[in-house]
Coordinates of N, CA and C and ligand atoms in Angstrom, one line a residue:
M1 N -29.9 -18.6 173.2 CA -31.0 -19.2 172.6 C -30.8 -20.7 172.5
S2 N -29.6 -21.2 172.6 CA -29.4 -22.7 172.5 C -29.3 -23.3 173.9
E3 N -29.3 -22.5 175.0 CA -29.3 -23.2 176.3 C -30.6 -23.9 176.6
K4 N -30.4 -24.9 177.4 CA -31.6 -25.8 177.7 C -32.6 -25.0 178.6
P5 N -33.9 -25.0 178.2 CA -34.9 -24.3 179.1 C -35.0 -25.1 180.4
E6 N -35.2 -24.4 181.5 CA -35.3 -25.0 182.8 C -36.5 -25.9 182.9
W7 N -37.6 -25.7 182.2 CA -38.8 -26.5 182.3 C -38.6 -27.9 181.7
L8 N -37.5 -28.1 181.0 CA -37.3 -29.5 180.4 C -37.0 -30.5 181.6
D9 N -36.4 -30.0 182.6 CA -36.0 -30.9 183.7 C -36.8 -30.7 185.0
H10 N -37.5 -29.6 185.1 CA -38.3 -29.3 186.3 C -39.8 -29.1 185.9
P11 N -40.6 -29.6 186.8 CA -42.1 -29.5 186.4 C -42.5 -28.0 186.5
H12 N -43.5 -27.7 185.7 CA -44.0 -26.3 185.7 C -44.7 -26.1 187.0
P13 N -44.7 -24.8 187.4 CA -45.6 -24.4 188.4 C -47.0 -24.6 187.8
H14 N -47.9 -25.0 188.6 CA -49.2 -25.4 188.0 C -50.1 -24.2 187.8
D15 N -49.9 -23.1 188.5 CA -50.8 -21.9 188.3 C -50.7 -21.4 186.9
P16 N -51.8 -21.3 186.1 CA -51.6 -20.7 184.8 C -51.4 -19.2 184.9
N17 N -50.5 -18.8 184.0 CA -50.3 -17.3 183.9 C -51.4 -16.7 183.1
P18 N -52.1 -15.7 183.7 CA -53.2 -15.1 183.0 C -52.8 -14.0 182.0
T19 N -51.5 -13.6 182.1 CA -51.1 -12.3 181.4 C -50.2 -12.6 180.3
P20 N -50.5 -12.1 179.1 CA -49.6 -12.3 178.0 C -48.2 -11.8 178.3
P21 N -47.1 -12.6 178.0 CA -45.8 -12.2 178.3 C -45.2 -11.1 177.5
T22 N -45.6 -11.0 176.3 CA -44.9 -10.0 175.4 C -46.0 -9.3 174.6
D23 N -45.6 -8.2 174.0 CA -46.5 -7.5 173.0 C -46.2 -8.0 171.6
D24 N -45.1 -8.7 171.4 CA -44.7 -9.1 170.0 C -45.3 -10.5 169.7
P25 N -46.2 -10.5 168.7 CA -46.9 -11.7 168.4 C -46.1 -12.6 167.4
T26 N -44.9 -12.2 167.0 CA -44.2 -13.0 166.0 C -43.6 -14.2 166.6
L27 N -43.8 -15.3 165.9 CA -43.2 -16.6 166.3 C -41.8 -16.7 165.7
R28 N -40.9 -17.3 166.5 CA -39.5 -17.6 166.1 C -39.4 -19.1 165.7
L29 N -38.9 -19.4 164.6 CA -38.7 -20.8 164.2 C -37.2 -21.0 164.2
V30 N -36.7 -21.8 165.1 CA -35.3 -21.9 165.3 C -34.8 -23.3 164.9
T31 N -33.8 -23.3 164.1 CA -33.1 -24.6 163.7 C -31.7 -24.4 164.0
P32 N -30.9 -25.5 163.9 CA -29.4 -25.3 164.2 C -28.8 -24.3 163.2
S33 N -29.4 -24.1 162.0 CA -28.8 -23.3 161.0 C -29.3 -21.8 161.0
G34 N -30.3 -21.5 161.9 CA -30.7 -20.2 161.9 C -32.1 -20.0 162.4
L35 N -32.6 -18.7 162.2 CA -33.8 -18.3 162.8 C -34.7 -17.7 161.7
A36 N -36.0 -18.1 161.7 CA -37.0 -17.5 160.8 C -38.1 -16.9 161.6
R37 N -38.7 -15.9 161.1 CA -39.8 -15.3 161.9 C -41.1 -15.6 161.2
I38 N -42.1 -16.0 161.9 CA -43.5 -16.3 161.4 C -44.5 -15.4 162.0
S39 N -45.2 -14.6 161.2 CA -46.3 -13.8 161.8 C -47.5 -14.6 161.9
V40 N -48.5 -14.2 162.7 CA -49.8 -14.8 162.8 C -50.4 -14.9 161.4
E41 N -50.2 -13.8 160.6 CA -50.8 -13.8 159.3 C -50.2 -14.9 158.4
D42 N -48.9 -15.2 158.5 CA -48.2 -16.3 157.8 C -48.9 -17.6 158.2
L43 N -49.1 -17.7 159.5 CA -49.7 -19.0 160.0 C -51.1 -19.1 159.5
R44 N -51.9 -18.0 159.4 CA -53.3 -18.1 158.9 C -53.3 -18.4 157.4
R45 N -52.2 -18.3 156.7 CA -52.2 -18.6 155.3 C -52.0 -20.1 155.0
L46 N -51.6 -20.9 156.0 CA -51.4 -22.3 155.9 C -52.8 -23.0 156.0
P47 N -52.9 -24.3 155.4 CA -54.1 -25.0 155.5 C -54.6 -25.3 157.0
V48 N -55.8 -25.1 157.2 CA -56.3 -25.2 158.6 C -57.0 -26.6 158.8
L49 N -57.0 -26.9 160.1 CA -57.7 -28.1 160.6 C -58.6 -27.6 161.8
T50 N -59.8 -28.2 161.9 CA -60.7 -27.8 163.0 C -60.8 -29.0 163.9
L51 N -60.7 -28.7 165.2 CA -60.7 -29.8 166.2 C -61.9 -29.5 167.2
P52 N -63.0 -30.2 167.1 CA -64.1 -29.9 167.9 C -63.9 -30.6 169.3
D53 N -64.7 -30.2 170.3 CA -64.8 -30.9 171.6 C -63.5 -30.9 172.3
S54 N -62.8 -29.8 172.3 CA -61.5 -29.7 173.1 C -61.8 -29.1 174.5
Y55 N -61.2 -29.6 175.5 CA -61.3 -29.1 176.8 C -59.9 -28.6 177.3
I56 N -59.8 -27.6 178.1 CA -58.6 -27.2 178.8 C -58.8 -27.7 180.2
V57 N -58.1 -28.8 180.5 CA -58.4 -29.5 181.8 C -57.3 -29.1 182.8
S58 N -57.7 -28.9 184.0 CA -56.8 -28.6 185.1 C -57.2 -29.2 186.4
T59 N -56.2 -29.6 187.2 CA -56.5 -30.1 188.5 C -56.7 -29.0 189.5
G60 N -56.2 -27.8 189.2 CA -56.3 -26.7 190.1 C -57.6 -25.9 190.0
H61 N -58.2 -26.0 188.9 CA -59.5 -25.2 188.7 C -60.3 -25.9 187.7
P62 N -61.6 -25.6 187.6 CA -62.5 -26.4 186.7 C -62.0 -26.4 185.3
R63 N -62.3 -27.5 184.6 CA -61.9 -27.5 183.2 C -62.8 -26.5 182.4
S64 N -62.3 -26.0 181.3 CA -63.1 -25.1 180.5 C -63.3 -25.7 179.1
G65 N -64.4 -25.4 178.5 CA -64.7 -25.9 177.2 C -66.1 -26.5 177.2
P66 N -66.6 -27.3 176.2 CA -65.8 -27.6 175.1 C -65.6 -26.5 174.1
F67 N -64.4 -26.5 173.5 CA -64.0 -25.5 172.5 C -63.8 -26.1 171.2
T68 N -64.1 -25.4 170.1 CA -63.6 -25.8 168.8 C -62.4 -25.0 168.4
F69 N -61.3 -25.7 168.3 CA -60.1 -24.9 168.0 C -59.8 -25.1 166.5
T70 N -59.4 -24.1 165.8 CA -59.0 -24.2 164.4 C -57.5 -23.6 164.3
G71 N -56.7 -24.3 163.5 CA -55.4 -23.8 163.4 C -54.6 -24.7 162.4
V72 N -53.3 -24.7 162.5 CA -52.5 -25.4 161.5 C -51.8 -26.6 162.3
L73 N -51.8 -27.7 161.7 CA -51.0 -28.8 162.3 C -49.6 -28.4 162.5
L74 N -49.0 -28.7 163.7 CA -47.6 -28.4 163.9 C -46.7 -29.1 162.8
G75 N -47.1 -30.3 162.4 CA -46.3 -30.9 161.3 C -46.4 -30.2 160.0
T76 N -47.5 -29.5 159.7 CA -47.7 -28.7 158.5 C -46.8 -27.5 158.5
V77 N -46.7 -26.8 159.7 CA -45.9 -25.7 159.8 C -44.4 -26.1 159.6
I78 N -44.0 -27.1 160.3 CA -42.6 -27.6 160.2 C -42.3 -28.0 158.7
G79 N -43.2 -28.8 158.1 CA -43.0 -29.3 156.8 C -42.9 -28.2 155.8
A80 N -43.7 -27.1 156.0 CA -43.7 -26.0 155.0 C -42.5 -25.0 155.2
L81 N -42.2 -24.8 156.5 CA -41.2 -23.7 156.8 C -39.8 -24.2 157.2
A82 N -39.7 -25.4 157.7 CA -38.4 -25.9 158.1 C -38.4 -27.4 157.9
P83 N -38.5 -27.9 156.6 CA -38.5 -29.3 156.4 C -37.2 -29.9 156.8
G84 N -37.2 -31.1 157.3 CA -36.0 -31.7 157.8 C -36.3 -33.0 158.6
D85 N -35.2 -33.7 158.9 CA -35.3 -34.9 159.6 C -35.2 -34.7 161.1
W86 N -36.2 -34.0 161.7 CA -36.2 -33.6 163.1 C -36.7 -34.7 164.0
S87 N -36.2 -34.8 165.2 CA -36.7 -35.8 166.2 C -37.7 -35.2 167.1
A88 N -37.6 -33.9 167.3 CA -38.6 -33.3 168.3 C -38.5 -31.7 168.1
A89 N -39.5 -31.1 168.7 CA -39.6 -29.6 168.7 C -39.9 -29.2 170.1
L90 N -39.2 -28.1 170.6 CA -39.6 -27.5 171.8 C -40.5 -26.4 171.5
I91 N -41.7 -26.3 172.1 CA -42.7 -25.3 171.9 C -42.7 -24.4 173.1
I92 N -42.3 -23.1 172.9 CA -41.9 -22.3 174.0 C -42.7 -21.0 174.0
S93 N -43.1 -20.6 175.3 CA -43.8 -19.3 175.4 C -42.8 -18.4 176.2
D94 N -42.9 -17.1 175.9 CA -41.9 -16.2 176.5 C -42.2 -16.0 178.0
D95 N -43.2 -16.6 178.6 CA -43.4 -16.6 180.0 C -42.7 -17.8 180.7
G96 N -41.8 -18.5 179.9 CA -41.0 -19.6 180.5 C -41.8 -20.9 180.6
F97 N -42.8 -21.0 179.8 CA -43.6 -22.2 179.8 C -43.3 -22.9 178.5
G98 N -43.3 -24.3 178.5 CA -43.1 -24.9 177.2 C -43.3 -26.4 177.3
T99 N -43.2 -27.1 176.2 CA -43.3 -28.6 176.2 C -42.5 -29.1 175.0
R100 N -42.1 -30.3 175.1 CA -41.4 -31.0 174.0 C -42.4 -31.9 173.2
V101 N -42.4 -31.7 171.9 CA -43.3 -32.5 171.1 C -42.4 -33.4 170.2
T102 N -42.6 -34.7 170.2 CA -41.7 -35.5 169.3 C -42.3 -35.6 167.9
A103 N -41.4 -35.9 167.0 CA -41.9 -36.0 165.6 C -43.0 -37.1 165.4
D104 N -42.9 -38.2 166.2 CA -44.0 -39.2 166.2 C -45.3 -38.5 166.6
E105 N -45.3 -37.7 167.6 CA -46.5 -37.0 168.1 C -47.1 -36.1 167.0
W106 N -46.2 -35.3 166.3 CA -46.8 -34.4 165.3 C -47.2 -35.1 164.0
A107 N -46.7 -36.3 163.9 CA -47.1 -37.1 162.7 C -48.4 -37.8 162.9
A108 N -48.9 -37.9 164.2 CA -50.0 -38.8 164.5 C -51.3 -38.0 164.1
R109 N -52.0 -38.6 163.2 CA -53.2 -37.9 162.7 C -54.4 -38.1 163.6
A110 N -54.4 -39.2 164.4 CA -55.5 -39.5 165.3 C -55.7 -38.4 166.4
Q111 N -54.5 -38.0 166.9 CA -54.5 -36.9 168.0 C -53.7 -35.8 167.5
P112 N -54.3 -35.0 166.6 CA -53.5 -34.0 165.9 C -53.0 -32.9 166.8
V113 N -51.7 -32.6 166.7 CA -51.1 -31.5 167.5 C -51.2 -30.2 166.6
L114 N -51.9 -29.3 167.2 CA -52.3 -28.1 166.4 C -51.7 -26.8 167.0
L115 N -51.3 -25.9 166.1 CA -51.1 -24.5 166.5 C -52.4 -23.8 166.2
A116 N -53.2 -23.6 167.3 CA -54.5 -23.0 167.1 C -54.4 -21.5 167.1
H117 N -55.1 -20.8 166.1 CA -55.1 -19.4 166.1 C -56.6 -18.9 166.2
T118 N -57.5 -19.8 166.2 CA -59.0 -19.5 166.2 C -59.7 -20.4 167.2
R119 N -60.6 -19.9 167.9 CA -61.4 -20.7 168.9 C -62.9 -20.3 168.7
D120 N -63.7 -21.4 168.5 CA -65.1 -21.2 168.2 C -65.4 -20.2 167.1
G121 N -64.5 -20.2 166.1 CA -64.7 -19.4 164.9 C -64.2 -17.9 165.1
Q122 N -63.7 -17.6 166.2 CA -63.1 -16.2 166.4 C -61.6 -16.3 166.6
P123 N -60.9 -15.3 166.0 CA -59.5 -15.3 166.3 C -59.2 -15.2 167.8
L124 N -58.2 -16.0 168.2 CA -57.8 -15.9 169.6 C -57.3 -14.5 169.9
T125 N -57.7 -13.9 171.0 CA -57.2 -12.6 171.4 C -55.8 -12.9 172.1
R126 N -55.1 -11.8 172.3 CA -53.8 -12.0 173.0 C -54.1 -12.5 174.4
E127 N -55.1 -12.0 175.0 CA -55.4 -12.5 176.4 C -55.7 -14.0 176.4
E128 N -56.3 -14.5 175.3 CA -56.8 -15.9 175.2 C -55.6 -16.8 174.8
G129 N -54.5 -16.2 174.5 CA -53.3 -17.1 174.1 C -52.8 -16.8 172.7
L130 N -53.5 -16.1 171.9 CA -53.1 -15.7 170.5 C -52.8 -16.9 169.6
V131 N -51.7 -17.6 169.9 CA -51.4 -18.9 169.2 C -51.2 -19.9 170.3
R132 N -52.1 -20.9 170.3 CA -52.0 -21.9 171.4 C -51.7 -23.2 170.8
L133 N -50.8 -23.9 171.5 CA -50.6 -25.3 171.1 C -51.7 -26.2 171.8
I134 N -52.2 -27.1 170.9 CA -53.2 -28.0 171.4 C -52.7 -29.4 171.3
V135 N -52.5 -30.1 172.4 CA -52.0 -31.5 172.4 C -53.1 -32.4 172.9
P136 N -53.9 -32.9 172.0 CA -55.1 -33.7 172.4 C -54.8 -34.9 173.3
S137 N -53.6 -35.4 173.2 CA -53.3 -36.6 174.0 C -53.1 -36.3 175.5
E138 N -52.9 -35.0 175.8 CA -52.7 -34.6 177.2 C -54.0 -34.1 177.8
T139 N -54.6 -34.9 178.7 CA -55.9 -34.6 179.2 C -55.9 -34.4 180.7
D140 N -54.8 -34.2 181.3 CA -54.7 -34.1 182.8 C -54.6 -32.7 183.4
E141 N -53.7 -31.9 182.9 CA -53.3 -30.7 183.7 C -53.1 -29.5 182.8
A142 N -53.3 -29.7 181.5 CA -53.1 -28.6 180.6 C -51.6 -28.1 180.5
L143 N -50.7 -28.9 181.1 CA -49.3 -28.4 181.1 C -48.6 -28.4 179.7
R144 N -49.3 -29.1 178.8 CA -48.7 -29.0 177.4 C -49.6 -28.1 176.5
Q145 N -50.6 -27.5 177.0 CA -51.5 -26.7 176.2 C -50.9 -25.2 176.3
I146 N -49.9 -25.0 175.5 CA -49.1 -23.8 175.7 C -49.8 -22.6 175.0
K147 N -50.0 -21.6 175.8 CA -50.5 -20.3 175.3 C -49.4 -19.4 174.8
W148 N -49.7 -18.4 174.0 CA -48.7 -17.5 173.5 C -47.4 -18.1 173.0
V149 N -47.6 -19.1 172.1 CA -46.4 -19.8 171.5 C -45.5 -18.7 170.9
G150 N -44.3 -18.7 171.3 CA -43.4 -17.7 170.9 C -42.2 -18.3 170.1
E151 N -41.9 -19.6 170.3 CA -40.8 -20.2 169.6 C -41.0 -21.6 169.4
I152 N -40.7 -22.1 168.2 CA -40.6 -23.5 167.8 C -39.2 -23.8 167.6
R153 N -38.6 -24.6 168.5 CA -37.1 -24.9 168.3 C -37.0 -26.3 167.9
L154 N -36.4 -26.6 166.7 CA -36.3 -27.9 166.2 C -35.0 -28.6 166.6
I155 N -35.2 -29.9 166.9 CA -34.0 -30.7 167.4 C -33.8 -31.8 166.5
E156 N -32.5 -32.0 166.1 CA -32.2 -33.1 165.1 C -32.2 -34.5 165.7
Ligands
LIG1 N1 -47.7 -19.9 178.2 C1 -48.4 -20.5 179.1 N2 -49.3 -21.5 178.7 C2 -50.0 -22.1 179.6 C3 -49.9 -21.8 181.0 C4 -49.0 -20.8 181.4 O1 -48.9 -20.4 182.6 N3 -48.3 -20.1 180.4 N4 -50.7 -22.5 182.0 C5 -51.2 -23.8 181.6 C6 -52.2 -24.3 182.5 S1 -51.7 -24.9 184.0 C7 -53.6 -24.2 182.2 S2 -54.7 -24.8 183.3 C8 -54.1 -23.5 181.0 C9 -55.0 -22.4 181.3 O2 -55.6 -22.0 180.1 P1 -56.6 -20.8 180.1 O3 -55.9 -19.6 180.8 O4 -57.1 -20.5 178.8 O5 -57.8 -21.3 181.0 O6 -53.0 -23.0 180.2 C10 -51.8 -23.7 180.1 N5 -50.9 -23.1 179.2
LIG2 MO1 -53.6 -25.8 185.0

């Protein structure tokens, strides 16, 4: 669990994976001192933010949207469940996809980094990503728009 994910140093393959990697929707919250599990229901109990006019942009296929995503700020999840003086978080899907989000990014209110569980007022299905990271500052390739978020790993 502590080894470095290969995608930190190598670019992602660009083809999006259409298939959910696991049947287990539970998120793992990993800190140097341990592991907590967060259910989608836990996530839904936290205060929500709604982000209109979001697009999933790709160079390989047409962009999709606009979508209205609703979810919890990544900073809210971390502040509520793992408060600390973190520098960054790795947001990881069990299909080997992931991105690094810095504390500066999750604190920026102008481009809120969201763990979305709802799209256009409907809960995201497992096919649609279930819990999706939305990084509004990334508008090129969707390589940071992580579907099926399975792990939030905090870095000191
Ligand atoms: N977990 C995971 N998230 C991912 C990907 C993936 O393969 N796995 N592909 C990315 C890419 S390249 C794109 S274009 C979008 C596609 O999102 P969509 O399947 O909802 O259109 O998801 C992004 N997030
Ligand atoms: Mo993509």
